[in-house]
PDB file of C-alpha atoms in Angstrom:
ATOM      1  CA  ASP A   1      -4.368 -12.145  -9.404  1.00  0.00           C
ATOM      2  CA  SER A   2      -5.987  -9.494  -7.500  1.00  0.00           C
ATOM      3  CA  GLY A   3      -8.516  -8.498  -9.997  1.00  0.00           C
ATOM      4  CA  VAL A   4      -7.109  -5.140 -10.800  1.00  0.00           C
ATOM      5  CA  THR A   5      -5.739  -4.356 -14.043  1.00  0.00           C
ATOM      6  CA  GLN A   6      -3.379  -1.408 -14.889  1.00  0.00           C
ATOM      7  CA  THR A   7      -1.999  -0.324 -18.209  1.00  0.00           C
ATOM      8  CA  PRO A   8       0.772  -0.144 -19.313  1.00  0.00           C
ATOM      9  CA  LYS A   9       3.133  -2.162 -17.359  1.00  0.00           C
ATOM     10  CA  HIS A  10       6.059   0.193 -18.490  1.00  0.00           C
ATOM     11  CA  LEU A  11       6.017   3.634 -19.714  1.00  0.00           C
ATOM     12  CA  ILE A  12       9.473   5.273 -20.807  1.00  0.00           C
ATOM     13  CA  THR A  13       9.199   9.106 -21.485  1.00  0.00           C
ATOM     14  CA  ALA A  14      11.129  12.280 -21.770  1.00  0.00           C
ATOM     15  CA  THR A  15      11.096  15.240 -19.349  1.00  0.00           C
ATOM     16  CA  GLY A  16       8.384  17.476 -19.984  1.00  0.00           C
ATOM     17  CA  GLN A  17       5.766  15.221 -21.408  1.00  0.00           C
ATOM     18  CA  ARG A  18       2.579  14.094 -20.371  1.00  0.00           C
ATOM     19  CA  VAL A  19       1.530  10.584 -19.824  1.00  0.00           C
ATOM     20  CA  THR A  20      -1.716   8.871 -18.612  1.00  0.00           C
ATOM     21  CA  LEU A  21      -2.057   5.603 -16.459  1.00  0.00           C
ATOM     22  CA  ARG A  22      -5.163   3.399 -16.548  1.00  0.00           C
ATOM     23  CA  CYS A  23      -6.510   1.407 -13.855  1.00  0.00           C
ATOM     24  CA  SER A  24      -9.607  -1.109 -13.867  1.00  0.00           C
ATOM     25  CA  PRO A  25     -10.764  -1.764 -10.173  1.00  0.00           C
ATOM     26  CA  ARG A  26     -12.033  -5.325  -9.170  1.00  0.00           C
ATOM     27  CA  SER A  27     -15.237  -6.090 -10.239  1.00  0.00           C
ATOM     28  CA  GLY A  28     -17.939  -4.652  -7.627  1.00  0.00           C
ATOM     29  CA  ASP A  29     -15.174  -2.233  -6.019  1.00  0.00           C
ATOM     30  CA  LEU A  30     -16.150   1.376  -5.737  1.00  0.00           C
ATOM     31  CA  SER A  31     -12.967   2.857  -4.532  1.00  0.00           C
ATOM     32  CA  VAL A  32      -9.887   3.595  -6.352  1.00  0.00           C
ATOM     33  CA  TYR A  33      -6.582   4.738  -4.705  1.00  0.00           C
ATOM     34  CA  TRP A  34      -3.538   5.613  -6.467  1.00  0.00           C
ATOM     35  CA  TYR A  35       0.185   5.399  -5.001  1.00  0.00           C
ATOM     36  CA  GLN A  36       3.589   6.311  -6.091  1.00  0.00           C
ATOM     37  CA  GLN A  37       6.307   3.967  -4.762  1.00  0.00           C
ATOM     38  CA  SER A  38       9.838   5.260  -4.986  1.00  0.00           C
ATOM     39  CA  LEU A  39      13.129   4.026  -3.319  1.00  0.00           C
ATOM     40  CA  ASP A  40      13.738   7.312  -1.607  1.00  0.00           C
ATOM     41  CA  GLN A  41      10.002   8.231  -0.761  1.00  0.00           C
ATOM     42  CA  GLY A  42       8.648   4.715  -0.149  1.00  0.00           C
ATOM     43  CA  LEU A  43       4.943   4.096  -0.788  1.00  0.00           C
ATOM     44  CA  GLN A  44       3.114   7.525  -0.925  1.00  0.00           C
ATOM     45  CA  PHE A  45      -0.497   7.851  -1.247  1.00  0.00           C
ATOM     46  CA  LEU A  46      -1.673  10.241  -3.833  1.00  0.00           C
ATOM     47  CA  ILE A  47      -5.322  10.181  -4.273  1.00  0.00           C
ATOM     48  CA  GLN A  48      -8.815   8.146  -3.860  1.00  0.00           C
ATOM     49  CA  TYR A  49     -12.004   8.313  -5.695  1.00  0.00           C
ATOM     50  CA  TYR A  50     -15.224   6.529  -4.506  1.00  0.00           C
ATOM     51  CA  ASN A  51     -18.061   5.875  -7.302  1.00  0.00           C
ATOM     52  CA  GLY A  52     -16.552   8.724  -9.497  1.00  0.00           C
ATOM     53  CA  GLU A  53     -15.979  11.455  -6.544  1.00  0.00           C
ATOM     54  CA  GLU A  54     -12.780  12.468  -4.991  1.00  0.00           C
ATOM     55  CA  ARG A  55     -12.884  11.223  -1.389  1.00  0.00           C
ATOM     56  CA  ALA A  56      -9.363  11.398  -0.179  1.00  0.00           C
ATOM     57  CA  LYS A  57      -5.985  13.493  -1.057  1.00  0.00           C
ATOM     58  CA  GLY A  58      -2.540  12.793  -0.295  1.00  0.00           C
ATOM     59  CA  ASN A  59       0.694  13.920  -1.450  1.00  0.00           C
ATOM     60  CA  ILE A  60      -0.229  14.441  -4.692  1.00  0.00           C
ATOM     61  CA  LEU A  61       1.425  17.247  -7.101  1.00  0.00           C
ATOM     62  CA  GLU A  62      -0.669  20.086  -9.151  1.00  0.00           C
ATOM     63  CA  ARG A  63       0.990  18.457 -12.182  1.00  0.00           C
ATOM     64  CA  PHE A  64      -0.801  15.408 -11.192  1.00  0.00           C
ATOM     65  CA  SER A  65      -4.587  14.828 -11.771  1.00  0.00           C
ATOM     66  CA  ALA A  66      -6.828  11.865 -11.734  1.00  0.00           C
ATOM     67  CA  GLN A  67     -10.539  10.765 -12.436  1.00  0.00           C
ATOM     68  CA  GLN A  68     -12.717   8.287 -12.261  1.00  0.00           C
ATOM     69  CA  PHE A  69     -15.393   7.393 -15.130  1.00  0.00           C
ATOM     70  CA  PRO A  70     -18.811   6.068 -14.953  1.00  0.00           C
ATOM     71  CA  ASP A  71     -17.637   2.680 -15.510  1.00  0.00           C
ATOM     72  CA  LEU A  72     -15.566   3.156 -12.343  1.00  0.00           C
ATOM     73  CA  HIS A  73     -12.071   2.792 -14.192  1.00  0.00           C
ATOM     74  CA  SER A  74      -9.760   5.406 -13.300  1.00  0.00           C
ATOM     75  CA  GLU A  75      -7.007   7.618 -15.030  1.00  0.00           C
ATOM     76  CA  LEU A  76      -4.154   9.359 -13.185  1.00  0.00           C
ATOM     77  CA  ASN A  77      -2.381  12.108 -15.706  1.00  0.00           C
ATOM     78  CA  LEU A  78       0.922  13.009 -15.074  1.00  0.00           C
ATOM     79  CA  SER A  79       2.322  16.298 -17.020  1.00  0.00           C
ATOM     80  CA  SER A  80       5.312  18.561 -17.172  1.00  0.00           C
ATOM     81  CA  LEU A  81       7.332  15.082 -16.286  1.00  0.00           C
ATOM     82  CA  GLU A  82      10.529  15.284 -14.075  1.00  0.00           C
ATOM     83  CA  LEU A  83      13.405  13.161 -13.462  1.00  0.00           C
ATOM     84  CA  GLY A  84      12.175  12.597 -10.080  1.00  0.00           C
ATOM     85  CA  ASP A  85       8.643  11.315 -11.049  1.00  0.00           C
ATOM     86  CA  SER A  86      10.377   8.149 -12.087  1.00  0.00           C
ATOM     87  CA  ALA A  87       8.512   5.597 -10.032  1.00  0.00           C
ATOM     88  CA  LEU A  88       6.486   2.477  -9.592  1.00  0.00           C
ATOM     89  CA  TYR A  89       2.607   3.916  -9.824  1.00  0.00           C
ATOM     90  CA  PHE A  90       0.086   1.385  -8.202  1.00  0.00           C
ATOM     91  CA  CYS A  91      -3.526   1.291  -8.257  1.00  0.00           C
ATOM     92  CA  ALA A  92      -5.701  -0.246  -5.502  1.00  0.00           C
ATOM     93  CA  SER A  93      -9.470  -0.586  -5.012  1.00  0.00           C
ATOM     94  CA  SER A  94     -11.831  -1.622  -2.280  1.00  0.00           C
ATOM     95  CA  VAL A  95     -15.641  -1.869  -1.717  1.00  0.00           C
ATOM     96  CA  GLY A  96     -15.829   0.589   0.462  1.00  0.00           C
ATOM     97  CA  TRP A  97     -14.099   4.183   1.447  1.00  0.00           C
ATOM     98  CA  GLN A  98     -13.529   4.552   4.908  1.00  0.00           C
ATOM     99  CA  GLY A  99     -10.003   2.821   4.923  1.00  0.00           C
ATOM    100  CA  ALA A 100     -11.095   0.023   6.725  1.00  0.00           C
ATOM    101  CA  TYR A 101     -11.750  -2.561   3.869  1.00  0.00           C
ATOM    102  CA  GLU A 102      -9.014  -4.778   2.326  1.00  0.00           C
ATOM    103  CA  GLN A 103      -7.381  -2.684  -0.854  1.00  0.00           C
ATOM    104  CA  TYR A 104      -6.404  -4.938  -3.621  1.00  0.00           C
ATOM    105  CA  PHE A 105      -3.380  -3.787  -5.728  1.00  0.00           C
ATOM    106  CA  GLY A 106      -2.581  -3.900  -9.298  1.00  0.00           C
ATOM    107  CA  PRO A 107       0.383  -5.109 -10.864  1.00  0.00           C
ATOM    108  CA  GLY A 108       1.756  -1.146 -11.034  1.00  0.00           C
ATOM    109  CA  THR A 109       3.025   0.835 -13.934  1.00  0.00           C
ATOM    110  CA  ARG A 110       6.768   1.439 -13.983  1.00  0.00           C
ATOM    111  CA  LEU A 111       7.403   5.218 -15.253  1.00  0.00           C
ATOM    112  CA  THR A 112      10.733   5.676 -16.502  1.00  0.00           C
ATOM    113  CA  VAL A 113      11.355   9.690 -17.275  1.00  0.00           C
ATOM    114  CA  THR A 114      14.654  10.372 -19.084  1.00  0.00           C
TER     115      THR A 114
ATOM    116  CA  ALA B   1      -1.285  12.859  11.272  1.00  0.00           C
ATOM    117  CA  GLN B   2      -0.478   9.542  11.746  1.00  0.00           C
ATOM    118  CA  SER B   3       3.033   7.840  10.932  1.00  0.00           C
ATOM    119  CA  VAL B   4       4.347   4.450  10.720  1.00  0.00           C
ATOM    120  CA  THR B   5       7.767   3.211  11.873  1.00  0.00           C
ATOM    121  CA  GLN B   6       9.321   0.222  10.652  1.00  0.00           C
ATOM    122  CA  LEU B   7      12.639  -0.207  12.410  1.00  0.00           C
ATOM    123  CA  ASP B   8      14.361  -2.477  10.412  1.00  0.00           C
ATOM    124  CA  SER B   9      15.002  -1.958   6.444  1.00  0.00           C
ATOM    125  CA  GLN B  10      16.282  -5.521   6.123  1.00  0.00           C
ATOM    126  CA  VAL B  11      15.978  -8.812   8.085  1.00  0.00           C
ATOM    127  CA  PRO B  12      18.025 -11.592   6.557  1.00  0.00           C
ATOM    128  CA  VAL B  13      17.199 -15.146   8.266  1.00  0.00           C
ATOM    129  CA  PHE B  14      17.879 -18.736   7.730  1.00  0.00           C
ATOM    130  CA  GLU B  15      14.881 -21.175   6.581  1.00  0.00           C
ATOM    131  CA  GLU B  16      12.669 -22.660   9.455  1.00  0.00           C
ATOM    132  CA  ALA B  17      14.210 -19.848  11.735  1.00  0.00           C
ATOM    133  CA  PRO B  18      11.656 -17.664  13.552  1.00  0.00           C
ATOM    134  CA  VAL B  19      11.431 -13.768  12.522  1.00  0.00           C
ATOM    135  CA  GLU B  20       9.977 -10.864  13.996  1.00  0.00           C
ATOM    136  CA  LEU B  21       9.375  -7.545  11.822  1.00  0.00           C
ATOM    137  CA  ARG B  22       8.783  -4.588  13.937  1.00  0.00           C
ATOM    138  CA  CYS B  23       6.315  -1.904  13.403  1.00  0.00           C
ATOM    139  CA  ASN B  24       5.544   1.215  15.699  1.00  0.00           C
ATOM    140  CA  TYR B  25       2.957   3.587  14.901  1.00  0.00           C
ATOM    141  CA  SER B  26       2.084   7.272  16.351  1.00  0.00           C
ATOM    142  CA  SER B  27      -1.164   6.994  18.676  1.00  0.00           C
ATOM    143  CA  SER B  28      -4.560   7.781  18.057  1.00  0.00           C
ATOM    144  CA  VAL B  29      -7.952   7.274  19.282  1.00  0.00           C
ATOM    145  CA  SER B  30      -9.022   4.850  16.911  1.00  0.00           C
ATOM    146  CA  VAL B  31      -6.370   2.485  15.176  1.00  0.00           C
ATOM    147  CA  TYR B  32      -7.019   0.412  12.418  1.00  0.00           C
ATOM    148  CA  LEU B  33      -3.713  -1.439  11.597  1.00  0.00           C
ATOM    149  CA  PHE B  34      -2.623  -3.593   8.708  1.00  0.00           C
ATOM    150  CA  TRP B  35       0.504  -5.460   7.280  1.00  0.00           C
ATOM    151  CA  TYR B  36       0.969  -5.885   3.410  1.00  0.00           C
ATOM    152  CA  VAL B  37       3.490  -8.116   1.336  1.00  0.00           C
ATOM    153  CA  GLN B  38       5.123  -7.592  -1.726  1.00  0.00           C
ATOM    154  CA  TYR B  39       6.546 -10.224  -3.526  1.00  0.00           C
ATOM    155  CA  PRO B  40       9.120  -9.389  -6.274  1.00  0.00           C
ATOM    156  CA  ASN B  41       7.771  -7.482  -9.392  1.00  0.00           C
ATOM    157  CA  GLN B  42       4.032  -7.715  -8.031  1.00  0.00           C
ATOM    158  CA  GLY B  43       1.634  -5.311  -6.370  1.00  0.00           C
ATOM    159  CA  LEU B  44       0.730  -5.399  -2.306  1.00  0.00           C
ATOM    160  CA  GLN B  45      -1.251  -8.097  -0.917  1.00  0.00           C
ATOM    161  CA  LEU B  46      -3.041  -7.846   2.328  1.00  0.00           C
ATOM    162  CA  LEU B  47      -1.344 -10.270   4.638  1.00  0.00           C
ATOM    163  CA  LEU B  48      -3.460  -9.538   8.106  1.00  0.00           C
ATOM    164  CA  LYS B  49      -5.218  -6.819   9.654  1.00  0.00           C
ATOM    165  CA  TYR B  50      -6.469  -5.281  13.254  1.00  0.00           C
ATOM    166  CA  LEU B  51      -9.711  -3.417  13.436  1.00  0.00           C
ATOM    167  CA  SER B  52     -10.746  -4.118  16.681  1.00  0.00           C
ATOM    168  CA  GLY B  53     -11.184  -7.213  18.973  1.00  0.00           C
ATOM    169  CA  SER B  54      -8.552  -9.872  19.945  1.00  0.00           C
ATOM    170  CA  THR B  55      -5.330  -8.031  19.810  1.00  0.00           C
ATOM    171  CA  LEU B  56      -3.638 -11.517  18.158  1.00  0.00           C
ATOM    172  CA  VAL B  57      -4.627 -11.645  14.647  1.00  0.00           C
ATOM    173  CA  GLU B  58      -3.302 -14.334  12.308  1.00  0.00           C
ATOM    174  CA  SER B  59      -2.892 -14.835   8.346  1.00  0.00           C
ATOM    175  CA  ILE B  60      -3.499 -18.268   6.786  1.00  0.00           C
ATOM    176  CA  ASN B  61       0.170 -18.722   5.956  1.00  0.00           C
ATOM    177  CA  GLY B  62       1.370 -18.706   9.520  1.00  0.00           C
ATOM    178  CA  PHE B  63       2.118 -15.054  10.044  1.00  0.00           C
ATOM    179  CA  GLU B  64       0.518 -13.306  13.025  1.00  0.00           C
ATOM    180  CA  ALA B  65       0.613  -9.911  14.648  1.00  0.00           C
ATOM    181  CA  GLU B  66      -0.344  -8.475  17.934  1.00  0.00           C
ATOM    182  CA  PHE B  67      -1.863  -5.181  18.678  1.00  0.00           C
ATOM    183  CA  ASN B  68      -0.073  -3.575  21.774  1.00  0.00           C
ATOM    184  CA  LYS B  69      -1.741  -0.324  22.355  1.00  0.00           C
ATOM    185  CA  SER B  70       0.375   0.811  25.376  1.00  0.00           C
ATOM    186  CA  GLN B  71       3.661   0.132  23.042  1.00  0.00           C
ATOM    187  CA  THR B  72       1.745   1.469  20.007  1.00  0.00           C
ATOM    188  CA  SER B  73       3.415  -1.242  18.195  1.00  0.00           C
ATOM    189  CA  PHE B  74       2.066  -4.124  15.852  1.00  0.00           C
ATOM    190  CA  HIS B  75       4.948  -6.341  15.216  1.00  0.00           C
ATOM    191  CA  LEU B  76       4.545  -9.338  12.672  1.00  0.00           C
ATOM    192  CA  ARG B  77       5.968 -12.721  13.559  1.00  0.00           C
ATOM    193  CA  LYS B  78       6.370 -16.076  12.060  1.00  0.00           C
ATOM    194  CA  PRO B  79       7.829 -18.968  14.050  1.00  0.00           C
ATOM    195  CA  SER B  80       9.196 -21.035  11.206  1.00  0.00           C
ATOM    196  CA  VAL B  81       9.877 -19.053   7.660  1.00  0.00           C
ATOM    197  CA  HIS B  82       9.918 -20.659   4.446  1.00  0.00           C
ATOM    198  CA  ILE B  83      12.165 -19.362   1.434  1.00  0.00           C
ATOM    199  CA  SER B  84       8.823 -18.581  -0.247  1.00  0.00           C
ATOM    200  CA  ASP B  85       8.441 -15.901   2.325  1.00  0.00           C
ATOM    201  CA  THR B  86      11.097 -13.696   0.837  1.00  0.00           C
ATOM    202  CA  ALA B  87       9.444 -10.303   0.058  1.00  0.00           C
ATOM    203  CA  GLU B  88       9.025  -6.876   1.320  1.00  0.00           C
ATOM    204  CA  TYR B  89       6.425  -6.472   4.054  1.00  0.00           C
ATOM    205  CA  PHE B  90       4.958  -3.012   4.675  1.00  0.00           C
ATOM    206  CA  CYS B  91       2.927  -1.783   7.779  1.00  0.00           C
ATOM    207  CA  ALA B  92       0.229   0.468   7.319  1.00  0.00           C
ATOM    208  CA  VAL B  93      -2.277   2.443   9.580  1.00  0.00           C
ATOM    209  CA  ARG B  94      -5.391   4.260   8.562  1.00  0.00           C
ATOM    210  CA  SER B  95      -5.355   7.732   9.303  1.00  0.00           C
ATOM    211  CA  TYR B  96      -8.127  10.207   9.240  1.00  0.00           C
ATOM    212  CA  SER B  97      -7.845  13.884   8.678  1.00  0.00           C
ATOM    213  CA  GLY B  98     -11.167  15.374   8.702  1.00  0.00           C
ATOM    214  CA  GLY B  99     -14.304  15.141   6.572  1.00  0.00           C
ATOM    215  CA  SER B 100     -14.055  12.141   4.203  1.00  0.00           C
ATOM    216  CA  ASN B 101     -10.451  11.993   4.170  1.00  0.00           C
ATOM    217  CA  TYR B 102      -9.315   8.605   5.192  1.00  0.00           C
ATOM    218  CA  LYS B 103      -6.229   7.065   3.768  1.00  0.00           C
ATOM    219  CA  LEU B 104      -3.646   4.303   4.505  1.00  0.00           C
ATOM    220  CA  THR B 105      -0.316   5.718   5.379  1.00  0.00           C
ATOM    221  CA  PHE B 106       2.589   3.039   4.908  1.00  0.00           C
ATOM    222  CA  GLY B 107       5.766   2.426   6.685  1.00  0.00           C
ATOM    223  CA  LYS B 108       8.944   2.392   4.572  1.00  0.00           C
ATOM    224  CA  GLY B 109       8.890  -1.353   4.300  1.00  0.00           C
ATOM    225  CA  THR B 110      10.899  -4.236   5.686  1.00  0.00           C
ATOM    226  CA  LEU B 111      12.725  -6.625   3.302  1.00  0.00           C
ATOM    227  CA  LEU B 112      12.914 -10.036   4.622  1.00  0.00           C
ATOM    228  CA  THR B 113      15.321 -12.342   3.006  1.00  0.00           C
ATOM    229  CA  VAL B 114      15.210 -16.210   3.706  1.00  0.00           C
ATOM    230  CA  ASN B 115      18.221 -18.004   2.929  1.00  0.00           C
ATOM    231  CA  PRO B 116      18.692 -21.698   2.707  1.00  0.00           C
TER     232      PRO B 116
END
């Protein structure tokens, strides 16, 4: 158990819908990262927050957005969903933000868009 | 931008055999390298990392990786594998693209299957 929790575990929704994925980081960690894992694209970094502020951005679509709240939990919002958004979404957390710190991954949320 | 190439998508081996999972990265001035492992239906876990110092790094479960700057490689090895080592292994490099934009770039992964 990494100490990072993600809800829900599974999500099935239809095209065009909007969903929210939630992540609680490990106690004491200030950074939260979001990743998308799919068979064709592999593991792709989406976005990072550190203590409530956006720190780094990866291959995140404009239809996707995220935020980190004062209690440090984070939410990833996915809107106007397409079939191709079906994937595993991982949240990770770390103490610092400069990428040298170990990232602890949650168990993931499996999103299926039908 | 940094990139990572894992040369083998699948590596099947027999139990107690040695294994090497290959990883090459695009060159950069300062390199931080990582190996993560993903067991079935789980998130990724850090296996080992190279930040600086000794080029040979070891994990607690018998894996080791060697940073080779001239060959831009960070191959993962284990002299004798167990069934429980069956998992997907990801090589990653920290990349920096200005300002506060640090991120981990992952390879496509290598599925290690250990057969009895």
